[in-house]
Amino acid sequence: MDLTVTTLEGKDAGKISLSDAIFGLEPRQDLIQRIVRWQLAKKQQGGHKTLSRSEIARTGAKMFKQKGTGRARHHAASAPQFRGGGRAHGPVLRSHAHDLPKKVRALGLRHALSAKFAASEIIVVDSLSASDPKTKALAGSLSKLGLVNALFIGGAEVDKNFSLAAANIPNVDVLPIQGINVYDILRRGKLVLSKDAIAALEERFK
């Protein structure tokens, strides 16, 4: 599959051949959903917690004697039924992450890339670089290309000037090829890949 390569200024820079094994699959929505669910579960904090009965800083002395008062039998005031007592069955520190085989994650990334290609939402640029870290200049170039909501994937290292210039542009993310993932691909409208990113993907999945 051939795709036209462009520059950030909108000029034609030739063509590039894309691998059918990466960009030409029939997208499986169920597989992509599994990857997104795995990513979001891994990101979820799980840091909410309440104090249990054993963690309440109150006296452990018996509230009153066991017999003879006509009242129900109680021990410490840290019991959940008392004001200021511990929380019964409250949330505790936990991890929401779950396992997903590495081969499934790799296949899910290929299906996400194929889904973007099928929707004609992939743009290939010759390089992601900027002479100056000027947000206004980069925003003007992106508006000419019609990129108002996009994910940019560079090579092993993203050009510092380009990264700084894109940092303040809304709905624009910039990642090195090592950070490419299904969730970020799907949450942005366009996927912009550099030629270095294409080469790295083909090397990764060959």
CSV table of C-alpha atoms in Angstrom, one decimal:
chain,number,residue,atom,x,y,z
A,1,MET,CA,0.0,0.0,0.0
A,2,ASP,CA,1.4,3.4,-1.0
A,3,LEU,CA,0.8,6.6,0.8
A,4,THR,CA,1.8,10.1,-0.1
A,5,VAL,CA,4.5,11.7,2.1
A,6,THR,CA,4.2,15.4,2.9
A,7,THR,CA,6.2,18.0,4.8
A,8,LEU,CA,4.9,20.0,7.7
A,9,GLU,CA,4.7,22.9,5.3
A,10,GLY,CA,2.3,20.9,3.1
A,11,LYS,CA,4.7,20.2,0.3
A,12,ASP,CA,4.8,16.8,-1.5
A,13,ALA,CA,7.8,14.7,-0.5
A,14,GLY,CA,7.2,11.5,-2.5
A,15,LYS,CA,5.5,8.2,-1.6
A,16,ILE,CA,6.1,5.5,0.9
A,17,SER,CA,5.0,1.8,0.9
A,18,LEU,CA,3.2,0.6,4.0
A,19,SER,CA,3.2,-3.0,5.2
A,20,ASP,CA,0.0,-4.9,4.8
A,21,ALA,CA,0.8,-6.9,8.0
A,22,ILE,CA,0.7,-3.7,10.0
A,23,PHE,CA,-1.7,-1.3,8.2
A,24,GLY,CA,-3.8,-3.7,6.1
A,25,LEU,CA,-5.5,-5.9,8.6
A,26,GLU,CA,-9.3,-6.1,9.0
A,27,PRO,CA,-9.8,-4.2,12.3
A,28,ARG,CA,-11.2,-6.2,15.2
A,29,GLN,CA,-13.1,-3.9,17.5
A,30,ASP,CA,-13.2,-6.5,20.3
A,31,LEU,CA,-9.4,-6.8,20.3
A,32,ILE,CA,-8.9,-3.1,20.3
A,33,GLN,CA,-11.4,-2.7,23.2
A,34,ARG,CA,-9.5,-5.3,25.2
A,35,ILE,CA,-6.3,-3.2,24.8
A,36,VAL,CA,-8.0,0.0,25.8
A,37,ARG,CA,-9.6,-1.6,28.8
A,38,TRP,CA,-6.2,-3.0,29.9
A,39,GLN,CA,-4.5,0.4,29.5
A,40,LEU,CA,-7.2,2.3,31.4
A,41,ALA,CA,-7.2,-0.3,34.2
A,42,LYS,CA,-3.4,0.0,34.5
A,43,LYS,CA,-3.7,3.8,34.8
A,44,GLN,CA,-6.4,3.7,37.4
A,45,GLN,CA,-4.9,4.8,40.8
A,46,GLY,CA,-6.7,2.6,43.3
A,47,GLY,CA,-5.3,4.9,46.1
A,48,HIS,CA,-8.6,5.6,47.8
A,49,LYS,CA,-8.7,4.2,51.4
A,50,THR,CA,-10.6,4.6,54.6
A,51,LEU,CA,-9.6,3.8,58.2
A,52,SER,CA,-10.6,0.4,59.5
A,53,ARG,CA,-11.4,-0.4,63.1
A,54,SER,CA,-7.8,-1.4,63.9
A,55,GLU,CA,-6.5,1.9,62.5
A,56,ILE,CA,-8.6,4.3,64.4
A,57,ALA,CA,-6.7,6.3,67.0
A,58,ARG,CA,-9.0,5.9,70.0
A,59,THR,CA,-8.7,4.2,73.3
A,60,GLY,CA,-9.0,0.5,73.4
A,61,ALA,CA,-10.5,0.4,76.8
A,62,LYS,CA,-13.9,-1.3,77.3
A,63,MET,CA,-16.7,1.3,77.1
A,64,PHE,CA,-18.5,0.0,80.2
A,65,LYS,CA,-18.7,-3.2,82.2
A,66,GLN,CA,-20.1,-6.2,80.5
A,67,LYS,CA,-23.1,-6.9,82.8
A,68,GLY,CA,-25.5,-5.0,84.9
A,69,THR,CA,-26.1,-1.9,82.9
A,70,GLY,CA,-29.0,-3.1,80.8
A,71,ARG,CA,-27.2,-2.0,77.7
A,72,ALA,CA,-25.9,-4.0,74.8
A,73,ARG,CA,-22.4,-5.5,75.2
A,74,HIS,CA,-19.7,-3.4,73.6
A,75,HIS,CA,-15.9,-3.3,73.7
A,76,ALA,CA,-14.0,-0.4,72.1
A,77,ALA,CA,-15.4,2.8,70.8
A,78,SER,CA,-13.5,2.3,67.5
A,79,ALA,CA,-16.3,-0.1,66.3
A,80,PRO,CA,-18.0,0.9,63.1
A,81,GLN,CA,-21.4,1.5,64.7
A,82,PHE,CA,-20.1,4.4,66.8
A,83,ARG,CA,-19.5,8.0,65.8
A,84,GLY,CA,-15.8,8.3,65.1
A,85,GLY,CA,-15.3,4.6,64.7
A,86,GLY,CA,-13.7,2.8,61.8
A,87,ARG,CA,-15.3,2.2,58.4
A,88,ALA,CA,-16.8,-1.2,57.9
A,89,HIS,CA,-15.8,-2.9,54.6
A,90,GLY,CA,-14.3,0.4,53.3
A,91,PRO,CA,-12.0,0.7,50.2
A,92,VAL,CA,-8.4,-0.3,50.7
A,93,LEU,CA,-5.3,0.3,48.6
A,94,ARG,CA,-5.3,-1.9,45.5
A,95,SER,CA,-4.1,-2.2,42.0
A,96,HIS,CA,-6.8,-2.4,39.2
A,97,ALA,CA,-4.2,-3.7,36.7
A,98,HIS,CA,-4.8,-7.1,35.1
A,99,ASP,CA,-2.6,-9.2,32.8
A,100,LEU,CA,-2.8,-9.3,29.0
A,101,PRO,CA,-0.5,-11.4,26.9
A,102,LYS,CA,2.3,-9.5,25.1
A,103,LYS,CA,1.3,-11.1,21.7
A,104,VAL,CA,-2.3,-9.8,22.2
A,105,ARG,CA,-1.0,-6.3,23.0
A,106,ALA,CA,1.2,-6.3,19.9
A,107,LEU,CA,-1.7,-7.5,17.7
A,108,GLY,CA,-4.0,-4.9,19.2
A,109,LEU,CA,-1.6,-2.1,18.1
A,110,ARG,CA,-1.5,-3.4,14.6
A,111,HIS,CA,-5.3,-3.5,14.5
A,112,ALA,CA,-5.5,0.1,15.8
A,113,LEU,CA,-3.1,1.2,13.1
A,114,SER,CA,-5.1,-0.7,10.5
A,115,ALA,CA,-8.3,1.0,11.7
A,116,LYS,CA,-6.7,4.4,11.3
A,117,PHE,CA,-5.5,3.5,7.8
A,118,ALA,CA,-9.0,2.2,6.8
A,119,ALA,CA,-10.5,5.4,8.0
A,120,SER,CA,-8.0,7.5,6.0
A,121,GLU,CA,-6.8,9.1,9.2
A,122,ILE,CA,-3.0,8.4,8.8
A,123,ILE,CA,-0.6,11.1,7.5
A,124,VAL,CA,3.0,10.4,6.8
A,125,VAL,CA,5.5,13.3,7.1
A,126,ASP,CA,9.2,13.2,6.1
A,127,SER,CA,10.3,14.4,9.5
A,128,LEU,CA,9.0,16.0,12.7
A,129,SER,CA,11.4,18.9,13.3
A,130,ALA,CA,11.2,22.6,13.8
A,131,SER,CA,13.9,25.2,13.4
A,132,ASP,CA,12.6,27.2,16.4
A,133,PRO,CA,10.4,26.2,19.4
A,134,LYS,CA,7.7,28.6,18.3
A,135,THR,CA,4.1,27.5,19.0
A,136,LYS,CA,2.6,30.1,16.8
A,137,ALA,CA,4.6,29.0,13.7
A,138,LEU,CA,3.8,25.3,14.2
A,139,ALA,CA,0.1,26.0,14.9
A,140,GLY,CA,-0.1,27.8,11.6
A,141,SER,CA,1.6,24.9,9.7
A,142,LEU,CA,-0.8,22.4,11.4
A,143,SER,CA,-3.9,24.5,10.5
A,144,LYS,CA,-2.8,24.5,6.9
A,145,LEU,CA,-2.7,20.7,7.0
A,146,GLY,CA,-6.1,20.6,8.8
A,147,LEU,CA,-4.6,19.0,11.9
A,148,VAL,CA,-6.6,20.3,14.8
A,149,ASN,CA,-6.7,17.0,16.7
A,150,ALA,CA,-3.7,14.8,16.1
A,151,LEU,CA,-1.1,12.4,17.6
A,152,PHE,CA,2.4,12.8,16.2
A,153,ILE,CA,4.7,9.8,16.4
A,154,GLY,CA,8.4,10.5,15.8
A,155,GLY,CA,11.5,8.3,15.8
A,156,ALA,CA,13.5,7.1,18.7
A,157,GLU,CA,14.0,10.7,19.8
A,158,VAL,CA,11.5,13.5,19.2
A,159,ASP,CA,13.0,16.8,18.0
A,160,LYS,CA,13.2,19.1,21.0
A,161,ASN,CA,12.1,22.2,19.2
A,162,PHE,CA,9.1,20.4,17.7
A,163,SER,CA,8.1,19.0,21.1
A,164,LEU,CA,8.3,22.3,22.8
A,165,ALA,CA,6.4,24.1,20.1
A,166,ALA,CA,3.6,21.5,20.2
A,167,ALA,CA,3.3,21.4,24.0
A,168,ASN,CA,0.9,24.4,24.2
A,169,ILE,CA,-1.3,23.4,21.2
A,170,PRO,CA,-4.6,21.9,22.4
A,171,ASN,CA,-5.6,18.4,21.3
A,172,VAL,CA,-2.1,17.7,20.0
A,173,ASP,CA,0.2,15.0,21.5
A,174,VAL,CA,3.8,14.1,20.5
A,175,LEU,CA,5.3,10.8,21.4
A,176,PRO,CA,8.5,8.9,20.4
A,177,ILE,CA,8.0,5.5,18.7
A,178,GLN,CA,8.6,3.7,22.0
A,179,GLY,CA,5.5,5.4,23.4
A,180,ILE,CA,3.0,4.5,20.7
A,181,ASN,CA,-0.1,2.9,22.2
A,182,VAL,CA,-3.6,2.0,21.2
A,183,TYR,CA,-5.4,4.4,23.6
A,184,ASP,CA,-3.6,7.5,22.4
A,185,ILE,CA,-4.0,6.5,18.8
A,186,LEU,CA,-7.8,6.2,19.2
A,187,ARG,CA,-8.3,9.3,21.3
A,188,ARG,CA,-6.9,11.6,18.6
A,189,GLY,CA,-8.5,12.2,15.2
A,190,LYS,CA,-5.4,12.0,13.0
A,191,LEU,CA,-2.3,9.9,13.4
A,192,VAL,CA,0.8,11.6,12.0
A,193,LEU,CA,3.8,9.3,11.5
A,194,SER,CA,7.3,10.3,10.5
A,195,LYS,CA,9.2,8.2,8.1
A,196,ASP,CA,11.5,7.1,11.0
A,197,ALA,CA,8.4,5.9,12.9
A,198,ILE,CA,7.2,3.8,9.9
A,199,ALA,CA,10.7,2.2,9.6
A,200,ALA,CA,10.7,1.5,13.4
A,201,LEU,CA,7.2,-0.1,13.2
A,202,GLU,CA,8.2,-2.3,10.3
A,203,GLU,CA,11.4,-3.4,12.1
A,204,ARG,CA,9.4,-4.1,15.3
A,205,PHE,CA,6.8,-6.3,13.6
A,206,LYS,CA,8.8,-8.0,10.9
